Amino acid sequence: IYITHPSRAFRDEEGKSFWVEIEIVDNYRYPSGNQGPYHVTTTLLVPGNYQGDRTIKQNQTYSLPGKHRIKLPTVGVRTSGTVLVEMVDKNGLYFSDDFSLTFHMHYYKLLKWLLVLPMLGMFGVLVILRPQGAVPLPSFSRNND
């Protein structure tokens, strides 16, 4: 079993749920057939700063090898997590694969740029519109030489 490359790509998840695509590979020869049923456990591991369950598990049983999609819930806080996919075939052989991802991180990156870009814009305007010649500072004294 392995997680396909589009699902494995490091990404930031938002919303209520996300999809993970797995592929069960069974290359046994024809007379022995496949090694199904395949018992797949998908676990979402969340670090300690999340207030809910630290592990969210789902169990599925597949009878045939191939590509399958699994829907997992997202967590409601800004954090990172690991998706662990484990499989046991009819002979008791264990296989696993995992990948990491983040939840709700890009929102704060956007907020950071919304604060930084106006300051950079004003700095650019001040640099462009600075006085071109040596202009004396205005004097408010009564000395009118």
Coordinates of N, CA and C in Angstrom, one line a residue:
I1 N 0.9 -1.2 0.0 CA 0.0 0.0 0.0 C 0.9 1.2 0.0
Y2 N 0.5 2.2 -0.7 CA 1.2 3.5 -0.7 C 0.2 4.6 -1.0
I3 N 0.6 5.8 -0.5 CA -0.2 7.0 -0.8 C 0.3 7.6 -2.1
T4 N -0.6 7.9 -3.0 CA -0.2 8.4 -4.3 C 0.4 9.8 -4.2
H5 N 1.2 10.2 -5.2 CA 2.0 11.4 -5.2 C 1.2 12.7 -5.1
P6 N 0.0 12.8 -5.8 CA -0.7 14.0 -5.6 C -1.3 14.2 -4.1
S7 N -1.6 13.1 -3.5 CA -2.0 13.2 -2.1 C -0.9 13.4 -1.1
R8 N 0.3 12.9 -1.5 CA 1.5 13.0 -0.6 C 2.1 14.4 -0.6
A9 N 1.8 15.2 -1.6 CA 2.4 16.5 -1.7 C 2.1 17.3 -0.5
F10 N 3.1 18.1 0.0 CA 2.9 18.9 1.2 C 2.0 20.0 0.9
R11 N 0.9 20.1 1.7 CA -0.1 21.1 1.4 C -0.8 21.5 2.7
D12 N -1.5 22.6 2.6 CA -2.3 23.1 3.7 C -3.8 22.9 3.4
E13 N -4.4 22.2 4.4 CA -5.8 21.8 4.2 C -6.7 22.8 5.0
E14 N -7.8 23.1 4.4 CA -8.8 24.0 5.0 C -10.2 23.4 4.8
G15 N -11.2 23.8 5.4 CA -12.5 23.3 5.2 C -12.9 22.2 6.2
K16 N -13.9 21.4 5.9 CA -14.4 20.3 6.8 C -13.6 19.0 6.6
S17 N -13.2 18.7 5.4 CA -12.6 17.4 5.2 C -11.6 17.5 4.0
F18 N -10.9 16.4 3.8 CA -10.0 16.3 2.6 C -9.9 14.9 2.2
W19 N -9.4 14.7 1.0 CA -9.3 13.3 0.4 C -7.8 12.9 0.3
V20 N -7.7 11.6 0.6 CA -6.4 10.9 0.5 C -6.6 9.8 -0.5
E21 N -5.7 9.7 -1.5 CA -5.8 8.6 -2.5 C -4.7 7.6 -2.2
I22 N -5.1 6.3 -2.0 CA -4.1 5.3 -1.8 C -4.2 4.3 -2.9
E23 N -3.1 3.5 -3.1 CA -3.1 2.4 -4.0 C -2.6 1.2 -3.4
I24 N -3.4 0.1 -3.5 CA -3.0 -1.2 -3.0 C -2.4 -2.0 -4.2
V25 N -1.2 -2.4 -4.0 CA -0.5 -3.1 -5.1 C -0.4 -4.6 -4.7
D26 N -0.8 -5.5 -5.5 CA -0.8 -6.9 -5.2 C -0.3 -7.6 -6.5
N27 N 1.0 -8.0 -6.5 CA 1.6 -8.5 -7.7 C 1.7 -10.1 -7.6
Y28 N 0.8 -10.7 -7.0 CA 0.9 -12.2 -6.9 C 0.5 -12.8 -8.2
R29 N 1.0 -13.9 -8.5 CA 0.8 -14.6 -9.8 C -0.6 -15.1 -9.9
Y30 N -1.0 -15.5 -11.1 CA -2.4 -15.9 -11.4 C -2.9 -17.0 -10.5
P31 N -2.2 -18.1 -10.4 CA -2.8 -19.3 -9.7 C -3.2 -19.0 -8.2
S32 N -2.4 -18.1 -7.6 CA -2.7 -17.9 -6.1 C -3.7 -16.8 -6.0
G33 N -4.0 -16.0 -7.0 CA -5.0 -14.9 -6.9 C -4.4 -13.8 -6.1
N34 N -5.3 -12.9 -5.7 CA -4.9 -11.7 -4.8 C -4.9 -12.1 -3.4
Q35 N -4.4 -11.3 -2.5 CA -4.3 -11.5 -1.1 C -5.3 -10.8 -0.3
G36 N -6.4 -10.5 -0.9 CA -7.5 -9.8 -0.2 C -8.3 -10.7 0.7
P37 N -9.1 -10.2 1.6 CA -9.4 -8.8 1.7 C -8.3 -8.1 2.4
Y38 N -8.3 -6.8 2.1 CA -7.2 -5.9 2.7 C -7.9 -5.0 3.7
H39 N -7.4 -5.1 4.9 CA -7.9 -4.3 6.0 C -7.0 -3.0 6.2
V40 N -7.6 -1.9 5.9 CA -6.9 -0.6 5.8 C -7.3 0.2 7.0
T41 N -6.4 0.7 7.8 CA -6.6 1.6 8.9 C -6.0 3.0 8.5
T42 N -6.7 4.0 8.5 CA -6.2 5.4 8.2 C -6.3 6.2 9.5
T43 N -5.1 6.7 9.9 CA -5.1 7.4 11.2 C -4.6 8.9 10.9
L44 N -5.2 9.8 11.4 CA -4.8 11.2 11.4 C -4.2 11.6 12.8
L45 N -2.9 11.8 12.9 CA -2.3 12.1 14.1 C -2.1 13.6 14.2
V46 N -2.5 14.1 15.4 CA -2.5 15.6 15.6 C -1.7 15.9 16.8
P47 N -0.8 16.9 16.8 CA 0.0 17.1 18.0 C -0.7 17.6 19.2
G48 N 0.0 17.9 20.3 CA -0.7 18.2 21.6 C -1.4 19.5 21.7
N49 N -1.2 20.5 20.7 CA -1.9 21.8 20.9 C -3.3 21.7 20.4
Y50 N -3.8 20.6 19.9 CA -5.2 20.5 19.4 C -6.0 20.0 20.6
Q51 N -7.2 20.6 20.8 CA -8.0 20.3 22.0 C -8.8 19.0 21.9
G52 N -9.0 18.5 20.7 CA -9.9 17.4 20.5 C -9.1 16.1 20.5
D53 N -9.6 15.1 19.8 CA -8.9 13.8 19.8 C -7.5 13.9 19.2
R54 N -6.5 13.2 19.7 CA -5.2 13.3 19.2 C -5.1 12.4 18.0
T55 N -5.9 11.3 17.9 CA -5.9 10.4 16.8 C -7.3 10.2 16.3
I56 N -7.5 10.4 15.0 CA -8.7 10.1 14.3 C -8.5 8.9 13.4
K57 N -9.2 7.8 13.7 CA -9.0 6.6 12.9 C -10.3 6.2 12.1
Q58 N -10.0 5.6 11.0 CA -11.0 5.1 10.1 C -10.6 3.7 9.6
N59 N -11.5 2.7 9.6 CA -11.2 1.4 9.2 C -12.0 1.1 7.9
Q60 N -11.4 0.5 6.9 CA -12.0 0.1 5.7 C -11.5 -1.3 5.3
T61 N -12.3 -2.0 4.6 CA -11.9 -3.3 4.1 C -12.2 -3.3 2.6
Y62 N -11.1 -3.6 1.8 CA -11.2 -3.6 0.3 C -11.0 -5.0 -0.1
S63 N -11.7 -5.5 -1.1 CA -11.6 -6.8 -1.6 C -10.6 -6.9 -2.8
L64 N -10.4 -5.8 -3.5 CA -9.6 -5.9 -4.7 C -8.5 -4.8 -4.6
P65 N -7.3 -5.1 -5.1 CA -6.2 -4.1 -5.2 C -6.6 -3.0 -6.2
G66 N -5.9 -1.9 -6.1 CA -6.1 -0.7 -7.0 C -6.1 0.6 -6.2
K67 N -6.6 1.6 -6.9 CA -6.6 3.0 -6.3 C -8.0 3.1 -5.6
H68 N -7.9 3.7 -4.4 CA -9.1 4.0 -3.6 C -8.9 5.4 -2.9
R69 N -10.0 6.0 -2.7 CA -10.0 7.4 -2.0 C -10.6 7.3 -0.7
I70 N -10.0 8.0 0.3 CA -10.5 8.0 1.7 C -10.7 9.4 2.1
K71 N -11.8 9.7 2.7 CA -12.2 11.1 3.1 C -11.9 11.2 4.6
L72 N -11.0 12.2 5.0 CA -10.7 12.4 6.4 C -11.1 13.8 6.8
P73 N -11.5 13.9 8.1 CA -11.9 15.3 8.5 C -10.7 16.1 8.8
T74 N -10.9 17.4 8.7 CA -9.8 18.3 9.1 C -10.0 18.8 10.5
V75 N -9.0 19.3 11.1 CA -9.1 19.8 12.5 C -9.4 21.3 12.4
G76 N -10.0 21.8 13.4 CA -10.5 23.2 13.4 C -9.5 24.3 13.8
V77 N -8.3 23.9 14.2 CA -7.3 24.8 14.7 C -6.1 24.8 13.7
R78 N -5.3 25.8 13.9 CA -4.1 26.0 13.1 C -3.0 25.1 13.6
T79 N -2.7 24.0 12.9 CA -1.7 23.0 13.4 C -1.2 22.2 12.3
S80 N -0.3 21.3 12.6 CA 0.2 20.3 11.6 C -0.3 18.9 12.0
G81 N -0.2 18.0 11.1 CA -0.6 16.6 11.4 C 0.1 15.6 10.5
T82 N -0.1 14.3 10.8 CA 0.5 13.2 10.0 C -0.7 12.3 9.7
V83 N -0.7 11.8 8.4 CA -1.7 10.8 8.0 C -0.9 9.5 7.9
L84 N -1.3 8.5 8.6 CA -0.7 7.2 8.6 C -1.7 6.2 8.0
V85 N -1.3 5.5 7.0 CA -2.2 4.5 6.4 C -1.5 3.1 6.6
E86 N -2.2 2.2 7.2 CA -1.7 0.9 7.5 C -2.6 -0.2 6.9
M87 N -2.0 -1.3 6.4 CA -2.8 -2.3 5.8 C -2.3 -3.7 6.2
V88 N -3.3 -4.6 6.4 CA -3.0 -6.0 6.8 C -3.7 -6.9 5.8
D89 N -3.0 -7.8 5.1 CA -3.7 -8.6 4.1 C -4.1 -9.9 4.8
K90 N -4.6 -10.9 4.0 CA -5.2 -12.1 4.5 C -4.2 -13.0 5.2
N91 N -2.9 -12.8 4.9 CA -1.8 -13.6 5.5 C -1.2 -12.9 6.7
G92 N -1.8 -11.8 7.1 CA -1.3 -11.1 8.3 C -0.1 -10.2 8.0
L93 N 0.3 -10.0 6.7 CA 1.4 -9.1 6.4 C 1.0 -7.7 6.6
Y94 N 1.9 -6.9 7.2 CA 1.6 -5.5 7.6 C 2.4 -4.6 6.7
F95 N 1.7 -3.5 6.1 CA 2.3 -2.5 5.3 C 1.8 -1.2 5.8
S96 N 2.7 -0.1 5.6 CA 2.2 1.2 6.0 C 2.9 2.3 5.2
D97 N 2.3 3.5 5.2 CA 2.9 4.6 4.6 C 2.3 5.9 5.3
D98 N 3.0 7.0 5.3 CA 2.6 8.2 5.9 C 3.1 9.4 5.3
F99 N 2.5 10.6 5.6 CA 2.9 11.9 5.1 C 2.4 12.9 6.0
S100 N 3.0 14.1 6.0 CA 2.6 15.2 6.8 C 1.9 16.3 6.1
L101 N 1.1 17.1 6.8 CA 0.4 18.2 6.2 C 0.1 19.2 7.3
T102 N -0.4 20.4 6.9 CA -0.7 21.4 7.8 C -2.2 21.8 7.7
F103 N -2.8 22.4 8.7 CA -4.2 22.8 8.7 C -4.3 24.3 9.0
H104 N -4.9 25.0 8.1 CA -5.2 26.5 8.3 C -4.0 27.3 8.5
M105 N -2.9 27.1 7.8 CA -1.7 27.9 8.0 C -1.6 29.0 7.0
H106 N -2.1 28.9 5.8 CA -2.0 29.9 4.8 C -2.8 31.1 5.1
Y107 N -3.8 31.0 5.9 CA -4.6 32.2 6.3 C -3.7 33.2 7.0
Y108 N -2.8 32.8 7.9 CA -2.0 33.7 8.6 C -0.9 34.2 7.7
K109 N -0.5 33.5 6.7 CA 0.5 34.1 5.8 C -0.1 35.2 5.0
L110 N -1.4 35.0 4.6 CA -2.1 36.1 3.9 C -2.3 37.3 4.8
L111 N -2.6 37.1 6.1 CA -2.7 38.2 7.0 C -1.4 39.0 7.2
K112 N -0.3 38.2 7.2 CA 1.0 38.9 7.4 C 1.3 39.8 6.2
W113 N 1.0 39.3 5.0 CA 1.3 40.1 3.8 C 0.3 41.3 3.7
L114 N -0.9 41.2 4.2 CA -1.8 42.3 4.2 C -1.3 43.4 5.2
L115 N -0.5 43.1 6.2 CA 0.1 44.1 7.0 C 1.4 44.6 6.5
V116 N 2.2 43.8 5.8 CA 3.5 44.2 5.4 C 3.4 45.0 4.1
L117 N 2.6 44.6 3.1 CA 2.5 45.3 1.8 C 2.2 46.8 1.9
P118 N 1.2 47.3 2.7 CA 1.0 48.7 2.7 C 2.2 49.5 3.3
M119 N 2.9 48.9 4.2 CA 4.1 49.6 4.8 C 5.2 49.7 3.7
L120 N 5.4 48.6 2.9 CA 6.4 48.6 1.9 C 6.0 49.6 0.8
G121 N 4.7 49.7 0.5 CA 4.2 50.6 -0.5 C 4.5 52.1 -0.1
M122 N 4.2 52.4 1.1 CA 4.4 53.8 1.6 C 5.9 54.1 1.6
F123 N 6.7 53.1 2.0 CA 8.2 53.4 2.0 C 8.7 53.6 0.5
G124 N 8.1 52.9 -0.4 CA 8.5 53.1 -1.8 C 8.0 54.5 -2.3
V125 N 6.8 55.0 -1.9 CA 6.4 56.3 -2.3 C 7.3 57.4 -1.7
L126 N 7.7 57.2 -0.4 CA 8.5 58.2 0.2 C 9.9 58.2 -0.5
V127 N 10.4 57.1 -0.9 CA 11.7 57.1 -1.6 C 11.6 57.8 -2.9
I128 N 10.5 57.5 -3.7 CA 10.4 58.1 -5.0 C 10.1 59.6 -4.9
L129 N 9.3 60.1 -3.9 CA 8.9 61.5 -3.9 C 9.8 62.3 -3.0
R130 N 11.0 61.9 -2.6 CA 11.9 62.6 -1.8 C 12.4 63.9 -2.5
P131 N 12.8 64.9 -1.8 CA 13.2 66.2 -2.4 C 14.5 65.9 -3.3
Q132 N 14.5 66.4 -4.5 CA 15.6 66.1 -5.4 C 16.8 67.0 -5.2
G133 N 16.7 68.2 -4.8 CA 17.8 69.1 -4.5 C 18.0 69.3 -3.0
A134 N 19.0 70.1 -2.7 CA 19.3 70.4 -1.3 C 18.4 71.6 -1.0
V135 N 17.3 71.4 -0.4 CA 16.3 72.4 0.0 C 16.5 72.7 1.5
P136 N 16.7 74.0 1.8 CA 16.8 74.2 3.3 C 15.5 74.0 4.0
L137 N 15.6 73.6 5.2 CA 14.5 73.4 6.0 C 13.8 74.7 6.3
P138 N 12.5 74.7 6.4 CA 11.8 76.0 6.7 C 12.1 76.4 8.1
S139 N 12.3 77.8 8.2 CA 12.6 78.3 9.5 C 11.5 79.2 10.0
F140 N 11.1 79.1 11.2 CA 10.0 79.9 11.7 C 10.5 80.9 12.7
S141 N 11.8 81.2 12.7 CA 12.3 82.2 13.6 C 12.0 83.6 13.0
R142 N 12.2 84.7 13.8 CA 11.9 86.0 13.4 C 13.1 86.7 12.6
N143 N 14.1 85.9 12.5 CA 15.3 86.4 11.8 C 15.0 86.3 10.3
N144 N 14.8 87.4 9.6 CA 14.5 87.5 8.2 C 15.7 88.0 7.4
D145 N 16.9 87.5 7.5 CA 18.1 88.0 6.8 C 17.9 87.9 5.4

